[in-house]
């Protein structure tokens, strides 16, 4: 089940685990540095939903696992490294309508098809050029990779091709 919320302390701990500054997290998550500083400084409870999901996705794509609090056992929330099972190429191909991304999950090759509807909904701009749609995918790359990994984790065997759906993304993404 994908992580959809983290605490300010988990955010700071995940940055420390990766050795990232607030600027690096902001760049990787495609959010303003002030959003990170405000969240970690507890000036607000948590960022807007879409920004929080982008922060979580950027950490998960970099290999961070979030450990949820276990009240019954008296264990607090935390972070740890996790084994990265998804390898990917950074180039996104297209056929004029859909985008294609080559990945390897647990050593098995898979071409992920990203439909135009996903791209449009990630950016809310349905009139983008082809290069603009590629930019949308690049800007949302951690979120897209997390959705791909969550989908492939549930599939046996790993298919040679798969189409990404809205259901692969955490609630509140779109």
JSON list of C-alpha atoms in Angstrom, two decimals:
[
{"chain": "A", "resi": 1, "resn": "UNK", "atom": "CA", "xyz": [0.00, 0.00, 0.00]},
{"chain": "A", "resi": 2, "resn": "UNK", "atom": "CA", "xyz": [1.54, 3.32, -1.02]},
{"chain": "A", "resi": 3, "resn": "UNK", "atom": "CA", "xyz": [2.48, 5.89, 1.58]},
{"chain": "A", "resi": 4, "resn": "UNK", "atom": "CA", "xyz": [0.20, 8.92, 1.29]},
{"chain": "A", "resi": 5, "resn": "UNK", "atom": "CA", "xyz": [1.24, 10.96, 4.32]},
{"chain": "A", "resi": 6, "resn": "UNK", "atom": "CA", "xyz": [4.39, 11.59, 6.34]},
{"chain": "A", "resi": 7, "resn": "UNK", "atom": "CA", "xyz": [5.26, 13.80, 9.27]},
{"chain": "A", "resi": 8, "resn": "UNK", "atom": "CA", "xyz": [7.58, 16.80, 9.17]},
{"chain": "A", "resi": 9, "resn": "UNK", "atom": "CA", "xyz": [10.07, 14.77, 11.23]},
{"chain": "A", "resi": 10, "resn": "UNK", "atom": "CA", "xyz": [9.98, 11.92, 8.70]},
{"chain": "A", "resi": 11, "resn": "UNK", "atom": "CA", "xyz": [10.59, 14.42, 5.91]},
{"chain": "A", "resi": 12, "resn": "UNK", "atom": "CA", "xyz": [13.67, 15.83, 7.62]},
{"chain": "A", "resi": 13, "resn": "UNK", "atom": "CA", "xyz": [14.90, 12.33, 8.53]},
{"chain": "A", "resi": 14, "resn": "UNK", "atom": "CA", "xyz": [14.48, 11.11, 4.94]},
{"chain": "A", "resi": 15, "resn": "UNK", "atom": "CA", "xyz": [16.46, 14.09, 3.67]},
{"chain": "A", "resi": 16, "resn": "UNK", "atom": "CA", "xyz": [19.20, 13.31, 6.20]},
{"chain": "A", "resi": 17, "resn": "UNK", "atom": "CA", "xyz": [19.21, 9.64, 5.17]},
{"chain": "A", "resi": 18, "resn": "UNK", "atom": "CA", "xyz": [19.83, 10.66, 1.55]},
{"chain": "A", "resi": 19, "resn": "UNK", "atom": "CA", "xyz": [22.09, 13.59, 2.39]},
{"chain": "A", "resi": 20, "resn": "UNK", "atom": "CA", "xyz": [19.75, 15.99, 0.59]},
{"chain": "A", "resi": 21, "resn": "UNK", "atom": "CA", "xyz": [19.36, 19.67, 1.37]},
{"chain": "A", "resi": 22, "resn": "UNK", "atom": "CA", "xyz": [15.96, 21.32, 1.33]},
{"chain": "A", "resi": 23, "resn": "UNK", "atom": "CA", "xyz": [16.88, 22.75, -2.07]},
{"chain": "A", "resi": 24, "resn": "UNK", "atom": "CA", "xyz": [17.67, 19.27, -3.43]},
{"chain": "A", "resi": 25, "resn": "UNK", "atom": "CA", "xyz": [14.38, 17.86, -2.16]},
{"chain": "A", "resi": 26, "resn": "UNK", "atom": "CA", "xyz": [12.49, 20.81, -3.63]},
{"chain": "A", "resi": 27, "resn": "UNK", "atom": "CA", "xyz": [14.18, 20.26, -7.01]},
{"chain": "A", "resi": 28, "resn": "UNK", "atom": "CA", "xyz": [13.53, 16.48, -6.97]},
{"chain": "A", "resi": 29, "resn": "UNK", "atom": "CA", "xyz": [9.90, 16.88, -5.87]},
{"chain": "A", "resi": 30, "resn": "UNK", "atom": "CA", "xyz": [9.27, 19.90, -8.13]},
{"chain": "A", "resi": 31, "resn": "UNK", "atom": "CA", "xyz": [7.94, 21.98, -5.23]},
{"chain": "A", "resi": 32, "resn": "UNK", "atom": "CA", "xyz": [9.07, 25.31, -3.79]},
{"chain": "A", "resi": 33, "resn": "UNK", "atom": "CA", "xyz": [11.84, 25.22, -1.21]},
{"chain": "A", "resi": 34, "resn": "UNK", "atom": "CA", "xyz": [9.60, 27.34, 1.00]},
{"chain": "A", "resi": 35, "resn": "UNK", "atom": "CA", "xyz": [7.11, 24.45, 1.00]},
{"chain": "A", "resi": 36, "resn": "UNK", "atom": "CA", "xyz": [9.78, 22.14, 2.43]},
{"chain": "A", "resi": 37, "resn": "UNK", "atom": "CA", "xyz": [11.01, 24.70, 4.95]},
{"chain": "A", "resi": 38, "resn": "UNK", "atom": "CA", "xyz": [7.48, 25.50, 6.09]},
{"chain": "A", "resi": 39, "resn": "UNK", "atom": "CA", "xyz": [6.57, 21.83, 6.48]},
{"chain": "A", "resi": 40, "resn": "UNK", "atom": "CA", "xyz": [9.73, 20.84, 8.35]},
{"chain": "A", "resi": 41, "resn": "UNK", "atom": "CA", "xyz": [9.56, 23.98, 10.45]},
{"chain": "A", "resi": 42, "resn": "UNK", "atom": "CA", "xyz": [6.02, 22.98, 11.42]},
{"chain": "A", "resi": 43, "resn": "UNK", "atom": "CA", "xyz": [4.67, 26.34, 10.27]},
{"chain": "A", "resi": 44, "resn": "UNK", "atom": "CA", "xyz": [1.81, 24.34, 8.81]},
{"chain": "A", "resi": 45, "resn": "UNK", "atom": "CA", "xyz": [0.57, 20.83, 9.43]},
{"chain": "A", "resi": 46, "resn": "UNK", "atom": "CA", "xyz": [1.40, 19.53, 5.96]},
{"chain": "A", "resi": 47, "resn": "UNK", "atom": "CA", "xyz": [1.76, 20.83, 2.40]},
{"chain": "A", "resi": 48, "resn": "UNK", "atom": "CA", "xyz": [-1.02, 20.79, -0.15]},
{"chain": "A", "resi": 49, "resn": "UNK", "atom": "CA", "xyz": [-1.91, 17.18, -1.03]},
{"chain": "A", "resi": 50, "resn": "UNK", "atom": "CA", "xyz": [-0.30, 17.21, -4.48]},
{"chain": "A", "resi": 51, "resn": "UNK", "atom": "CA", "xyz": [2.95, 18.66, -3.10]},
{"chain": "A", "resi": 52, "resn": "UNK", "atom": "CA", "xyz": [3.06, 16.15, -0.25]},
{"chain": "A", "resi": 53, "resn": "UNK", "atom": "CA", "xyz": [2.60, 13.26, -2.69]},
{"chain": "A", "resi": 54, "resn": "UNK", "atom": "CA", "xyz": [5.39, 14.65, -4.88]},
{"chain": "A", "resi": 55, "resn": "UNK", "atom": "CA", "xyz": [7.70, 14.87, -1.83]},
{"chain": "A", "resi": 56, "resn": "UNK", "atom": "CA", "xyz": [6.90, 11.29, -0.81]},
{"chain": "A", "resi": 57, "resn": "UNK", "atom": "CA", "xyz": [7.35, 10.02, -4.37]},
{"chain": "A", "resi": 58, "resn": "UNK", "atom": "CA", "xyz": [10.75, 11.69, -4.75]},
{"chain": "A", "resi": 59, "resn": "UNK", "atom": "CA", "xyz": [11.96, 10.04, -1.54]},
{"chain": "A", "resi": 60, "resn": "UNK", "atom": "CA", "xyz": [10.59, 6.64, -2.52]},
{"chain": "A", "resi": 61, "resn": "UNK", "atom": "CA", "xyz": [12.15, 6.86, -5.99]},
{"chain": "A", "resi": 62, "resn": "UNK", "atom": "CA", "xyz": [15.49, 7.56, -4.27]},
{"chain": "A", "resi": 63, "resn": "UNK", "atom": "CA", "xyz": [15.15, 4.44, -2.11]},
{"chain": "A", "resi": 64, "resn": "UNK", "atom": "CA", "xyz": [13.53, 5.63, 1.13]},
{"chain": "A", "resi": 65, "resn": "UNK", "atom": "CA", "xyz": [10.88, 3.55, 2.89]},
{"chain": "A", "resi": 66, "resn": "UNK", "atom": "CA", "xyz": [8.58, 5.18, 5.41]},
{"chain": "A", "resi": 67, "resn": "UNK", "atom": "CA", "xyz": [7.83, 3.27, 8.60]},
{"chain": "A", "resi": 68, "resn": "UNK", "atom": "CA", "xyz": [4.45, 4.11, 10.07]},
{"chain": "A", "resi": 69, "resn": "UNK", "atom": "CA", "xyz": [3.88, 4.53, 13.79]},
{"chain": "A", "resi": 70, "resn": "UNK", "atom": "CA", "xyz": [2.79, 1.40, 15.71]},
{"chain": "A", "resi": 71, "resn": "UNK", "atom": "CA", "xyz": [0.93, 2.71, 18.75]},
{"chain": "A", "resi": 72, "resn": "UNK", "atom": "CA", "xyz": [0.21, -0.76, 20.14]},
{"chain": "A", "resi": 73, "resn": "UNK", "atom": "CA", "xyz": [3.93, -1.61, 20.28]},
{"chain": "A", "resi": 74, "resn": "UNK", "atom": "CA", "xyz": [4.97, 1.88, 21.31]},
{"chain": "A", "resi": 75, "resn": "UNK", "atom": "CA", "xyz": [7.06, 2.40, 18.16]},
{"chain": "A", "resi": 76, "resn": "UNK", "atom": "CA", "xyz": [7.31, 5.77, 16.47]},
{"chain": "A", "resi": 77, "resn": "UNK", "atom": "CA", "xyz": [7.26, 6.57, 12.78]},
{"chain": "A", "resi": 78, "resn": "UNK", "atom": "CA", "xyz": [10.56, 6.59, 10.93]},
{"chain": "A", "resi": 79, "resn": "UNK", "atom": "CA", "xyz": [12.47, 6.11, 7.69]},
{"chain": "A", "resi": 80, "resn": "UNK", "atom": "CA", "xyz": [14.91, 3.55, 6.35]},
{"chain": "A", "resi": 81, "resn": "UNK", "atom": "CA", "xyz": [16.63, 2.54, 3.13]},
{"chain": "A", "resi": 82, "resn": "UNK", "atom": "CA", "xyz": [14.78, 0.09, 0.97]},
{"chain": "A", "resi": 83, "resn": "UNK", "atom": "CA", "xyz": [15.92, -2.15, -1.83]},
{"chain": "A", "resi": 84, "resn": "UNK", "atom": "CA", "xyz": [15.27, -0.47, -5.15]},
{"chain": "A", "resi": 85, "resn": "UNK", "atom": "CA", "xyz": [13.49, -2.97, -7.38]},
{"chain": "A", "resi": 86, "resn": "UNK", "atom": "CA", "xyz": [12.74, -0.59, -10.25]},
{"chain": "A", "resi": 87, "resn": "UNK", "atom": "CA", "xyz": [15.42, 0.48, -12.70]},
{"chain": "A", "resi": 88, "resn": "UNK", "atom": "CA", "xyz": [14.52, 2.97, -15.40]},
{"chain": "A", "resi": 89, "resn": "UNK", "atom": "CA", "xyz": [15.81, 4.92, -18.32]},
{"chain": "A", "resi": 90, "resn": "UNK", "atom": "CA", "xyz": [15.34, 8.66, -18.28]},
{"chain": "A", "resi": 91, "resn": "UNK", "atom": "CA", "xyz": [14.36, 9.00, -21.92]},
{"chain": "A", "resi": 92, "resn": "UNK", "atom": "CA", "xyz": [10.65, 9.03, -22.65]},
{"chain": "A", "resi": 93, "resn": "UNK", "atom": "CA", "xyz": [9.53, 8.05, -26.16]},
{"chain": "A", "resi": 94, "resn": "UNK", "atom": "CA", "xyz": [6.21, 8.88, -27.80]},
{"chain": "A", "resi": 95, "resn": "UNK", "atom": "CA", "xyz": [3.92, 7.94, -30.64]},
{"chain": "A", "resi": 96, "resn": "UNK", "atom": "CA", "xyz": [2.33, 11.38, -30.88]},
{"chain": "A", "resi": 97, "resn": "UNK", "atom": "CA", "xyz": [-0.32, 10.58, -28.29]},
{"chain": "A", "resi": 98, "resn": "UNK", "atom": "CA", "xyz": [1.09, 8.28, -25.60]},
{"chain": "A", "resi": 99, "resn": "UNK", "atom": "CA", "xyz": [4.47, 8.20, -23.90]},
{"chain": "A", "resi": 100, "resn": "UNK", "atom": "CA", "xyz": [6.61, 5.08, -23.42]},
{"chain": "A", "resi": 101, "resn": "UNK", "atom": "CA", "xyz": [9.14, 4.47, -20.67]},
{"chain": "A", "resi": 102, "resn": "UNK", "atom": "CA", "xyz": [11.48, 1.45, -20.53]},
{"chain": "A", "resi": 103, "resn": "UNK", "atom": "CA", "xyz": [11.91, -0.02, -17.05]},
{"chain": "A", "resi": 104, "resn": "UNK", "atom": "CA", "xyz": [13.26, -3.15, -15.45]},
{"chain": "A", "resi": 105, "resn": "UNK", "atom": "CA", "xyz": [11.49, -4.53, -12.39]},
{"chain": "A", "resi": 106, "resn": "UNK", "atom": "CA", "xyz": [13.28, -7.25, -10.45]},
{"chain": "A", "resi": 107, "resn": "UNK", "atom": "CA", "xyz": [15.43, -7.82, -13.52]},
{"chain": "A", "resi": 108, "resn": "UNK", "atom": "CA", "xyz": [12.54, -8.16, -15.98]},
{"chain": "A", "resi": 109, "resn": "UNK", "atom": "CA", "xyz": [12.10, -5.69, -18.84]},
{"chain": "A", "resi": 110, "resn": "UNK", "atom": "CA", "xyz": [8.79, -3.85, -19.23]},
{"chain": "A", "resi": 111, "resn": "UNK", "atom": "CA", "xyz": [7.64, -1.02, -21.47]},
{"chain": "A", "resi": 112, "resn": "UNK", "atom": "CA", "xyz": [5.27, 1.28, -19.60]},
{"chain": "A", "resi": 113, "resn": "UNK", "atom": "CA", "xyz": [2.67, 3.10, -21.66]},
{"chain": "A", "resi": 114, "resn": "UNK", "atom": "CA", "xyz": [1.60, 6.45, -20.21]},
{"chain": "A", "resi": 115, "resn": "UNK", "atom": "CA", "xyz": [-1.70, 7.52, -21.78]},
{"chain": "A", "resi": 116, "resn": "UNK", "atom": "CA", "xyz": [-2.36, 11.13, -22.76]},
{"chain": "A", "resi": 117, "resn": "UNK", "atom": "CA", "xyz": [-5.12, 11.34, -20.11]},
{"chain": "A", "resi": 118, "resn": "UNK", "atom": "CA", "xyz": [-2.59, 10.70, -17.33]},
{"chain": "A", "resi": 119, "resn": "UNK", "atom": "CA", "xyz": [-0.23, 13.32, -18.75]},
{"chain": "A", "resi": 120, "resn": "UNK", "atom": "CA", "xyz": [-3.01, 15.89, -19.09]},
{"chain": "A", "resi": 121, "resn": "UNK", "atom": "CA", "xyz": [-4.29, 15.23, -15.58]},
{"chain": "A", "resi": 122, "resn": "UNK", "atom": "CA", "xyz": [-0.82, 15.49, -14.05]},
{"chain": "A", "resi": 123, "resn": "UNK", "atom": "CA", "xyz": [-0.57, 19.04, -15.39]},
{"chain": "A", "resi": 124, "resn": "UNK", "atom": "CA", "xyz": [-4.18, 20.13, -15.98]},
{"chain": "A", "resi": 125, "resn": "UNK", "atom": "CA", "xyz": [-3.17, 21.54, -19.38]},
{"chain": "A", "resi": 126, "resn": "UNK", "atom": "CA", "xyz": [-4.74, 19.60, -22.22]},
{"chain": "A", "resi": 127, "resn": "UNK", "atom": "CA", "xyz": [-3.25, 21.70, -25.04]},
{"chain": "A", "resi": 128, "resn": "UNK", "atom": "CA", "xyz": [0.42, 20.85, -24.57]},
{"chain": "A", "resi": 129, "resn": "UNK", "atom": "CA", "xyz": [2.79, 20.19, -27.44]},
{"chain": "A", "resi": 130, "resn": "UNK", "atom": "CA", "xyz": [4.66, 16.90, -27.64]},
{"chain": "A", "resi": 131, "resn": "UNK", "atom": "CA", "xyz": [7.73, 18.41, -25.96]},
{"chain": "A", "resi": 132, "resn": "UNK", "atom": "CA", "xyz": [5.45, 19.96, -23.32]},
{"chain": "A", "resi": 133, "resn": "UNK", "atom": "CA", "xyz": [3.95, 16.53, -22.55]},
{"chain": "A", "resi": 134, "resn": "UNK", "atom": "CA", "xyz": [7.46, 15.09, -22.18]},
{"chain": "A", "resi": 135, "resn": "UNK", "atom": "CA", "xyz": [8.25, 17.92, -19.75]},
{"chain": "A", "resi": 136, "resn": "UNK", "atom": "CA", "xyz": [5.16, 17.01, -17.70]},
{"chain": "A", "resi": 137, "resn": "UNK", "atom": "CA", "xyz": [6.44, 13.43, -17.34]},
{"chain": "A", "resi": 138, "resn": "UNK", "atom": "CA", "xyz": [9.95, 14.62, -16.46]},
{"chain": "A", "resi": 139, "resn": "UNK", "atom": "CA", "xyz": [8.57, 17.05, -13.85]},
{"chain": "A", "resi": 140, "resn": "UNK", "atom": "CA", "xyz": [6.41, 14.33, -12.29]},
{"chain": "A", "resi": 141, "resn": "UNK", "atom": "CA", "xyz": [9.02, 11.59, -12.72]},
{"chain": "A", "resi": 142, "resn": "UNK", "atom": "CA", "xyz": [9.23, 10.49, -9.06]},
{"chain": "A", "resi": 143, "resn": "UNK", "atom": "CA", "xyz": [5.44, 10.25, -8.83]},
{"chain": "A", "resi": 144, "resn": "UNK", "atom": "CA", "xyz": [5.25, 8.31, -12.11]},
{"chain": "A", "resi": 145, "resn": "UNK", "atom": "CA", "xyz": [8.02, 5.92, -11.03]},
{"chain": "A", "resi": 146, "resn": "UNK", "atom": "CA", "xyz": [6.30, 5.25, -7.72]},
{"chain": "A", "resi": 147, "resn": "UNK", "atom": "CA", "xyz": [3.02, 4.50, -9.53]},
{"chain": "A", "resi": 148, "resn": "UNK", "atom": "CA", "xyz": [4.83, 2.15, -11.92]},
{"chain": "A", "resi": 149, "resn": "UNK", "atom": "CA", "xyz": [6.60, 0.33, -9.07]},
{"chain": "A", "resi": 150, "resn": "UNK", "atom": "CA", "xyz": [3.38, -0.08, -7.07]},
{"chain": "A", "resi": 151, "resn": "UNK", "atom": "CA", "xyz": [1.61, -1.50, -10.11]},
{"chain": "A", "resi": 152, "resn": "UNK", "atom": "CA", "xyz": [4.39, -3.90, -11.09]},
{"chain": "A", "resi": 153, "resn": "UNK", "atom": "CA", "xyz": [4.76, -5.13, -7.50]},
{"chain": "A", "resi": 154, "resn": "UNK", "atom": "CA", "xyz": [1.26, -6.64, -7.75]},
{"chain": "A", "resi": 155, "resn": "UNK", "atom": "CA", "xyz": [1.74, -8.29, -11.16]},
{"chain": "A", "resi": 156, "resn": "UNK", "atom": "CA", "xyz": [3.13, -11.81, -11.62]},
{"chain": "A", "resi": 157, "resn": "UNK", "atom": "CA", "xyz": [4.85, -12.32, -13.94]},
{"chain": "A", "resi": 158, "resn": "UNK", "atom": "CA", "xyz": [6.07, -8.87, -14.90]},
{"chain": "A", "resi": 159, "resn": "UNK", "atom": "CA", "xyz": [4.45, -8.10, -18.28]},
{"chain": "A", "resi": 160, "resn": "UNK", "atom": "CA", "xyz": [6.52, -7.00, -21.26]},
{"chain": "A", "resi": 161, "resn": "UNK", "atom": "CA", "xyz": [4.11, -4.04, -21.68]},
{"chain": "A", "resi": 162, "resn": "UNK", "atom": "CA", "xyz": [1.77, -2.35, -19.26]},
{"chain": "A", "resi": 163, "resn": "UNK", "atom": "CA", "xyz": [-0.45, 0.73, -19.39]},
{"chain": "A", "resi": 164, "resn": "UNK", "atom": "CA", "xyz": [-0.33, 3.07, -16.43]},
{"chain": "A", "resi": 165, "resn": "UNK", "atom": "CA", "xyz": [-3.78, 3.97, -15.04]},
{"chain": "A", "resi": 166, "resn": "UNK", "atom": "CA", "xyz": [-5.12, 6.64, -12.73]},
{"chain": "A", "resi": 167, "resn": "UNK", "atom": "CA", "xyz": [-5.67, 3.94, -10.09]},
{"chain": "A", "resi": 168, "resn": "UNK", "atom": "CA", "xyz": [-1.89, 3.44, -9.84]},
{"chain": "A", "resi": 169, "resn": "UNK", "atom": "CA", "xyz": [-1.48, 6.88, -8.28]},
{"chain": "A", "resi": 170, "resn": "UNK", "atom": "CA", "xyz": [-2.26, 7.72, -4.65]},
{"chain": "A", "resi": 171, "resn": "UNK", "atom": "CA", "xyz": [-5.64, 9.36, -3.96]},
{"chain": "A", "resi": 172, "resn": "UNK", "atom": "CA", "xyz": [-5.41, 13.12, -4.32]},
{"chain": "A", "resi": 173, "resn": "UNK", "atom": "CA", "xyz": [-2.84, 13.06, -7.13]},
{"chain": "A", "resi": 174, "resn": "UNK", "atom": "CA", "xyz": [-5.24, 14.36, -9.77]}
]
